[in-house]
mmCIF file of C-alpha atoms in Angstrom:
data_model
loop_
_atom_site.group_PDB
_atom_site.id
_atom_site.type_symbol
_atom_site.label_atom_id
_atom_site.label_comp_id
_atom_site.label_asym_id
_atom_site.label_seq_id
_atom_site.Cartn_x
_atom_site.Cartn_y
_atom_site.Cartn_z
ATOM 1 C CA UNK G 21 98.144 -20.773 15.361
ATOM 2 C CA UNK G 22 95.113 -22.212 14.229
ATOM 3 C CA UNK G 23 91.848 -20.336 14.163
ATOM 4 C CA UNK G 24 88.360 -21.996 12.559
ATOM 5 C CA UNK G 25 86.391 -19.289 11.591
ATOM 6 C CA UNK G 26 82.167 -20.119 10.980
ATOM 7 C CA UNK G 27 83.049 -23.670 9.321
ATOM 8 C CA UNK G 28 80.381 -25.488 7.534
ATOM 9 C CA UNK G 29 80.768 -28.772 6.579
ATOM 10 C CA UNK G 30 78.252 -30.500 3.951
ATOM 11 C CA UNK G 31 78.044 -33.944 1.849
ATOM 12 C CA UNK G 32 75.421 -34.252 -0.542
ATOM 13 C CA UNK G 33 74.047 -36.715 -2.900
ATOM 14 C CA UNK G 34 71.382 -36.885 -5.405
ATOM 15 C CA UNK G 35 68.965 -37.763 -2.580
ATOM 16 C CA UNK G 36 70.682 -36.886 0.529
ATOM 17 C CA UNK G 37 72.242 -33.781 2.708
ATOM 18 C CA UNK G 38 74.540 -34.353 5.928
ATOM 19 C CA UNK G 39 75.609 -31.511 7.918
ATOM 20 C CA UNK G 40 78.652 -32.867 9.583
ATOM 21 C CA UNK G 41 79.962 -29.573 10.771
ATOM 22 C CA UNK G 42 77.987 -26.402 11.672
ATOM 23 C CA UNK G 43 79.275 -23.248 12.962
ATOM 24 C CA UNK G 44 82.111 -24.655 14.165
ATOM 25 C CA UNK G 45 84.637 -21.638 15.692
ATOM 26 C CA UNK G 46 88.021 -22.372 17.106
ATOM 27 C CA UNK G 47 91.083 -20.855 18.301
ATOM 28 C CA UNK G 48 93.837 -22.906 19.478
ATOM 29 C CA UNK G 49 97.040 -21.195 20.377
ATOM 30 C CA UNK G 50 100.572 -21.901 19.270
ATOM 31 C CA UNK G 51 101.858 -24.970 21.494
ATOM 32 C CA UNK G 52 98.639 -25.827 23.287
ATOM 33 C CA UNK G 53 97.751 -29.249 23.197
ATOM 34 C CA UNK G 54 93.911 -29.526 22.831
ATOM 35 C CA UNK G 55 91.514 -32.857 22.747
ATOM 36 C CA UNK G 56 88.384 -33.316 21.005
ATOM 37 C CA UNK G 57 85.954 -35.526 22.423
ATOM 38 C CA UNK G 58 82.319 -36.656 21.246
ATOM 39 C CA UNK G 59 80.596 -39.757 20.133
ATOM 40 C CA UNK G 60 81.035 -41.667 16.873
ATOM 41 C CA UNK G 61 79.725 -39.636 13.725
ATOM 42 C CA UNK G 62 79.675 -35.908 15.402
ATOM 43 C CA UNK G 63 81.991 -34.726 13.111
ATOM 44 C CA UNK G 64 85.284 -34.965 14.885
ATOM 45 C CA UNK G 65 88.043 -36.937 12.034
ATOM 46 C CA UNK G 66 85.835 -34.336 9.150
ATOM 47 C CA UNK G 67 87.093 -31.065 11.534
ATOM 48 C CA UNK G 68 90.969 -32.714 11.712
ATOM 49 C CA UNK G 69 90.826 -33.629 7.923
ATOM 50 C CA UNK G 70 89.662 -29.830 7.687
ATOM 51 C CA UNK G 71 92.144 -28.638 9.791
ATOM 52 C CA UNK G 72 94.325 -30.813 8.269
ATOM 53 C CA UNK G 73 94.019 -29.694 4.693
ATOM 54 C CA UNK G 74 92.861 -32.960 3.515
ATOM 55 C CA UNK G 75 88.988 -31.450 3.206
ATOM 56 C CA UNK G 76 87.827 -28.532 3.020
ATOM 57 C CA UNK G 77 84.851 -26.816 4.488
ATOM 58 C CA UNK G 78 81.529 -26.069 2.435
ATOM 59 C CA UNK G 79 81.635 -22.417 4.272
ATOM 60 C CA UNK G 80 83.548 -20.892 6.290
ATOM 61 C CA UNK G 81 87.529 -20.072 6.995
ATOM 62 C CA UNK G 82 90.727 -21.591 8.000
ATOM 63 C CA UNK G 83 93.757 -19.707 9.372
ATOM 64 C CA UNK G 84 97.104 -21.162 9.757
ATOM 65 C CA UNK G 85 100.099 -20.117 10.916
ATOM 66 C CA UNK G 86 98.479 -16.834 9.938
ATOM 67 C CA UNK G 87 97.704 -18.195 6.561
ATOM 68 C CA UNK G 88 94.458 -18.488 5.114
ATOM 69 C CA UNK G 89 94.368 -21.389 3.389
ATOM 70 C CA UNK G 90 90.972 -21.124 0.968
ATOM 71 C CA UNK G 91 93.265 -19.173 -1.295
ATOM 72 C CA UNK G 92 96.359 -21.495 -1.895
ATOM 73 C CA UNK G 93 96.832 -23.337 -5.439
ATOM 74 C CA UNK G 94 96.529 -27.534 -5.161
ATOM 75 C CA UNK G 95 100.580 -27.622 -5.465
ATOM 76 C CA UNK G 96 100.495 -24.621 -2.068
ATOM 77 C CA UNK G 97 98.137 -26.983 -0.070
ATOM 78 C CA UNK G 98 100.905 -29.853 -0.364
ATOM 79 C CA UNK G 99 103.700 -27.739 0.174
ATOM 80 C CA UNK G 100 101.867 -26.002 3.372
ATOM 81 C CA UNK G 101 100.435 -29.238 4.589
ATOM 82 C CA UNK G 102 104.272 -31.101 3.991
ATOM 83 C CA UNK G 103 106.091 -28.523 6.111
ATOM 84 C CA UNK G 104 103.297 -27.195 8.951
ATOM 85 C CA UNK G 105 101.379 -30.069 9.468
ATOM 86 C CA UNK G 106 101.965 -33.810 10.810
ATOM 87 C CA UNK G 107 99.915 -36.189 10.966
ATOM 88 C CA UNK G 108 99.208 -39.637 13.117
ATOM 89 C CA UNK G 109 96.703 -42.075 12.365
ATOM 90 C CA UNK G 110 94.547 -44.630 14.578
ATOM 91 C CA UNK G 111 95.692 -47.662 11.919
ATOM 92 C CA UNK G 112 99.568 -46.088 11.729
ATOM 93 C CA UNK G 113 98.989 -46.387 7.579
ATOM 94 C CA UNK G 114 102.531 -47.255 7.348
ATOM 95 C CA UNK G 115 103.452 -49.211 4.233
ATOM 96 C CA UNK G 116 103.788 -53.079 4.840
ATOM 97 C CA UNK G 117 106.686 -53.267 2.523
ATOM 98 C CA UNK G 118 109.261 -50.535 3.500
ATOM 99 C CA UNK G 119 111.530 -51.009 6.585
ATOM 100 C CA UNK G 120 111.105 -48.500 9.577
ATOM 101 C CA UNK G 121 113.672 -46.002 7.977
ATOM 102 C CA UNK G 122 111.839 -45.568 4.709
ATOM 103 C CA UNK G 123 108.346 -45.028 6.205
ATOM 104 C CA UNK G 124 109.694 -42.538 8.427
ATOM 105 C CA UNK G 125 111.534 -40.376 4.960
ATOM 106 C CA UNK G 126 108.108 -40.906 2.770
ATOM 107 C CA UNK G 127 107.588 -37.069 3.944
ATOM 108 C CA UNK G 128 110.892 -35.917 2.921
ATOM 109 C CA UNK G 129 110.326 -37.377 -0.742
ATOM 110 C CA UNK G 130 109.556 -33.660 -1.988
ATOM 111 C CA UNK G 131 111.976 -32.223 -0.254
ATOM 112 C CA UNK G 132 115.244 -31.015 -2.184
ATOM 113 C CA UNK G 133 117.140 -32.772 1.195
ATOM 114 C CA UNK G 134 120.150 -35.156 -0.310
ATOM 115 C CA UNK G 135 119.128 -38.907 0.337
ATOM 116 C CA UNK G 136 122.157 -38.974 2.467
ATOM 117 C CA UNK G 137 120.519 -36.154 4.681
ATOM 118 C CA UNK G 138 116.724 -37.292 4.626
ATOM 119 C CA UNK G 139 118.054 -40.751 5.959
ATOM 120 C CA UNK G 140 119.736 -38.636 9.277
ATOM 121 C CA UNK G 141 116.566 -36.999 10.162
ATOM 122 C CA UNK G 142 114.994 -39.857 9.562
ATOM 123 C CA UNK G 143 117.095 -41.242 12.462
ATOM 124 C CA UNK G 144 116.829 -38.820 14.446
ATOM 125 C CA UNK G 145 113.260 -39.107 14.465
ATOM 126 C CA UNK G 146 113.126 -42.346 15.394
ATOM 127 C CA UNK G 147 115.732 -41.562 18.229
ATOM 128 C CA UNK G 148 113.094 -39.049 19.513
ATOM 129 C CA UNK G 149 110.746 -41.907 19.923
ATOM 130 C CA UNK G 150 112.915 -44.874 20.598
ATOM 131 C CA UNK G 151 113.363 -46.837 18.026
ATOM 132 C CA UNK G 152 116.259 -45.780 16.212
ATOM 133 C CA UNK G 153 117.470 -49.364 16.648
ATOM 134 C CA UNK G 154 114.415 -51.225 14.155
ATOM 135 C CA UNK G 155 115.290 -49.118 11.623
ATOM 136 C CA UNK G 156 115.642 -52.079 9.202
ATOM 137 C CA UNK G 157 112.614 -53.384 10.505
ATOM 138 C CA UNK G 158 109.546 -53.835 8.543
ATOM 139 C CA UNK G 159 105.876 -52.834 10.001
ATOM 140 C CA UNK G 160 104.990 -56.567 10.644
ATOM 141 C CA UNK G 161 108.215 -57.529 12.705
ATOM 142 C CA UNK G 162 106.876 -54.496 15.503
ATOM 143 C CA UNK G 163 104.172 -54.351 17.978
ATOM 144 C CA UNK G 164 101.143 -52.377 18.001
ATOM 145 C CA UNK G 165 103.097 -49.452 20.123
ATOM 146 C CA UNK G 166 105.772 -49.545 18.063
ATOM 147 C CA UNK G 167 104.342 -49.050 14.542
ATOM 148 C CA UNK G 168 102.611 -45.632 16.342
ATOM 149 C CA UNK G 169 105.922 -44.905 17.386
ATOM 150 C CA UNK G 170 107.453 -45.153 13.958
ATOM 151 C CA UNK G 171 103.959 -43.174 12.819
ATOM 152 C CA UNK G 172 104.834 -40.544 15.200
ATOM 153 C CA UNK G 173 108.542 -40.598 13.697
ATOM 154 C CA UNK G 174 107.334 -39.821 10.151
ATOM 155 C CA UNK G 175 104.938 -37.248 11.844
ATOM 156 C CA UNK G 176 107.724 -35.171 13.429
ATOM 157 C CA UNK G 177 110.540 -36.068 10.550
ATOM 158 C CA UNK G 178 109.720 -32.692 8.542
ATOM 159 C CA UNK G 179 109.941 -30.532 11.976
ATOM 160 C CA UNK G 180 106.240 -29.537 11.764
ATOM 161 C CA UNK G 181 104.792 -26.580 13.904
ATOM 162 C CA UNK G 182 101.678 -28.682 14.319
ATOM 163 C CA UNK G 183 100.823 -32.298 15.169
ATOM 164 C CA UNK G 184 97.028 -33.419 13.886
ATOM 165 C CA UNK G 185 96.637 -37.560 16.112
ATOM 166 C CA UNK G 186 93.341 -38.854 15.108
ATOM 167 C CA UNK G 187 92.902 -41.459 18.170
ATOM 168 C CA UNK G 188 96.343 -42.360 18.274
ATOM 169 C CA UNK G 189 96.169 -44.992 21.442
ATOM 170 C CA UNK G 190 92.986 -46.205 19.536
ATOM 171 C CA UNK G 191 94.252 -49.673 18.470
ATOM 172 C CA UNK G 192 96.548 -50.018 21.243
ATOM 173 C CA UNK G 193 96.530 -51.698 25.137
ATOM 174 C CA UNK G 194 96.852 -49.346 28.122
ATOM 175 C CA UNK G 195 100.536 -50.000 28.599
ATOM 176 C CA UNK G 196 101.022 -48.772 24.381
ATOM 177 C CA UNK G 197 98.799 -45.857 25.248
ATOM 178 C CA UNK G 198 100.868 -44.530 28.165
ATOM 179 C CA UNK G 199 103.719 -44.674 26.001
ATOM 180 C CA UNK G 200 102.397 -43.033 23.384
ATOM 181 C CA UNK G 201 100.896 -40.128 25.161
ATOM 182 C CA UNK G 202 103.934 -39.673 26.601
ATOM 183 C CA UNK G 203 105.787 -39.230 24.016
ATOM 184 C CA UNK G 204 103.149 -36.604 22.694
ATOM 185 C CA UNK G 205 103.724 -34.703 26.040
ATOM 186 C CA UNK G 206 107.320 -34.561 25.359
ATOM 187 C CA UNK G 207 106.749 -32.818 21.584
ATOM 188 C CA UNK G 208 104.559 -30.538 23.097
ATOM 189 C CA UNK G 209 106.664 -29.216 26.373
ATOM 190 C CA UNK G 210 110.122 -29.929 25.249
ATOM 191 C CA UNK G 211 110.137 -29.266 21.254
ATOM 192 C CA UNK G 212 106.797 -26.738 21.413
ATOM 193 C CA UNK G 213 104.670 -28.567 19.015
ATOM 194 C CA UNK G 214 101.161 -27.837 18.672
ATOM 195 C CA UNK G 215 99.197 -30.698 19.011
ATOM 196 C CA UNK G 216 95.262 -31.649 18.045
ATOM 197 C CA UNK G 217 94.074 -34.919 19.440
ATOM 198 C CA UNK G 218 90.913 -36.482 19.040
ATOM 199 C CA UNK G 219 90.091 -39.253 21.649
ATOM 200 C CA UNK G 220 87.706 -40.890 23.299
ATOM 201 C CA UNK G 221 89.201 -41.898 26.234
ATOM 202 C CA UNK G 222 88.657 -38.786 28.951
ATOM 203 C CA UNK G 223 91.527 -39.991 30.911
ATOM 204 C CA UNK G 224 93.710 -38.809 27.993
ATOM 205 C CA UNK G 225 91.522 -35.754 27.290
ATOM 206 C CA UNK G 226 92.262 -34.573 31.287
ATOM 207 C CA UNK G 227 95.823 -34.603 30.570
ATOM 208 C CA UNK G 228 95.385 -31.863 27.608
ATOM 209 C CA UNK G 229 95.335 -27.632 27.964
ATOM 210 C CA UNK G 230 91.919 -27.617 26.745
ATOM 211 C CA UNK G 231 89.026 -30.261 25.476
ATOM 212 C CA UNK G 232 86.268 -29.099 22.735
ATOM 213 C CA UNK G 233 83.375 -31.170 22.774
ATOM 214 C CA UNK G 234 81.226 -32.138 19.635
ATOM 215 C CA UNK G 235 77.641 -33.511 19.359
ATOM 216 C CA UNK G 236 75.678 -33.812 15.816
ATOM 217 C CA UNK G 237 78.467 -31.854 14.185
ATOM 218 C CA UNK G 238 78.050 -28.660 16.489
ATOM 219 C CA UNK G 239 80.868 -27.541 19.281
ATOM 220 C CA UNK G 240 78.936 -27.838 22.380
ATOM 221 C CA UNK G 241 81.756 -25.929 24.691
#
């Protein structure tokens, strides 16, 4: 499903060279859901963006699906990323002045779905996660848990194979969180998602298939 082959991750400047990733070699199977854990800095949001399409590595390769993706034109990333890959944020990034409905279809713009269509999956994403009746809601009428709920909505909308949650109970209280992982359980078992979490709270980690731990940019199990 996904498989990191010798990625190496570099930023330079004029004066300066950071190694955020180094030999970094993964395999993570088609509806496993793994956790990676480490402290602030050791790379762990630059390996999801990478996984994620949203960077890529200075070295190195990235399967997909079967797909390696080094090869694919600007317009193939988006298209790839749109219909593989979903995404859920610590800070939701849902836009302040759309309702519930249309933050949950921004994915399905591109999509050659009639509006009329793209507004039922967009309900029945938000049915998957309980909130089908905020709909007409706007971001700063809901609580903490349930703007990740409506970010886990527009995550799932476009039926990905593969969820990407960069510490998605982050921002929230203990009560949020179980509801949130929760619902992540449920893609995984019941609708066979793939999902990538990076946490720092090993309670969470515990309940995953597998963790991968980072230090300094380097996988150090």
């Amino acid at each position: 499903m996904i498989t990191l082959k010798n990625i190496n991750k570099v930023y330079r400047t004029k004066t300066l060279e950071t190694q955020a990733l180094e030999n970094v070699n993964l395999n993570i199977e088609k509806g496993e859901f793994v956790s990676i854990m480490g402290p602030s800095g050791c790379g762990k949001s630059t390996l999801l963006n990478i996984i994620g399409l949203l960077d890529e590595p200075t070295s190195g390769t990235v399967e997909i699906n079967g797909e390696t993706t080094s090869g694919m034109s600007d317009k193939q990333t988006a298209r790839f990323r749109n219909e593989t890959l979903g995404f859920v944020f610590q800070s939701f990034h849902l836009i302040n002045t759309l309702n519930v409905l249309d933050n949950v279809m921004l994915p399905l713009l591109y999509r050659k779905n009639s509006t009329a269509n793209k507004k039922e999956l967009a309900k029945a994403a938000l049915e998957k996660v309980g909130l089908a009746h905020r709909m007409d809601h706007f971001p700063s009428q809901l609580s903490g848990g349930q703007m990740q709920r409506v970010a886990i909505a527009r995550a799932i909308v476009g039926n990905p194979s593969i969820i990407l949650a960069d510490e998605p109970c982050g921002n929230l209280d203990s009560k949020m969180s179980r509801e949130i992982m929760d619902i992540l359980h449920d893609l995984n078992k019941n609708q066979g998602i793939t999902i990538v979490m990076v946490t720092h709270n090993e309670q969470q980690a515990r309940e995953t298939d597998r963790t991968f731990h980072f230090f300094d940019g380097r996988q150090v199990n």
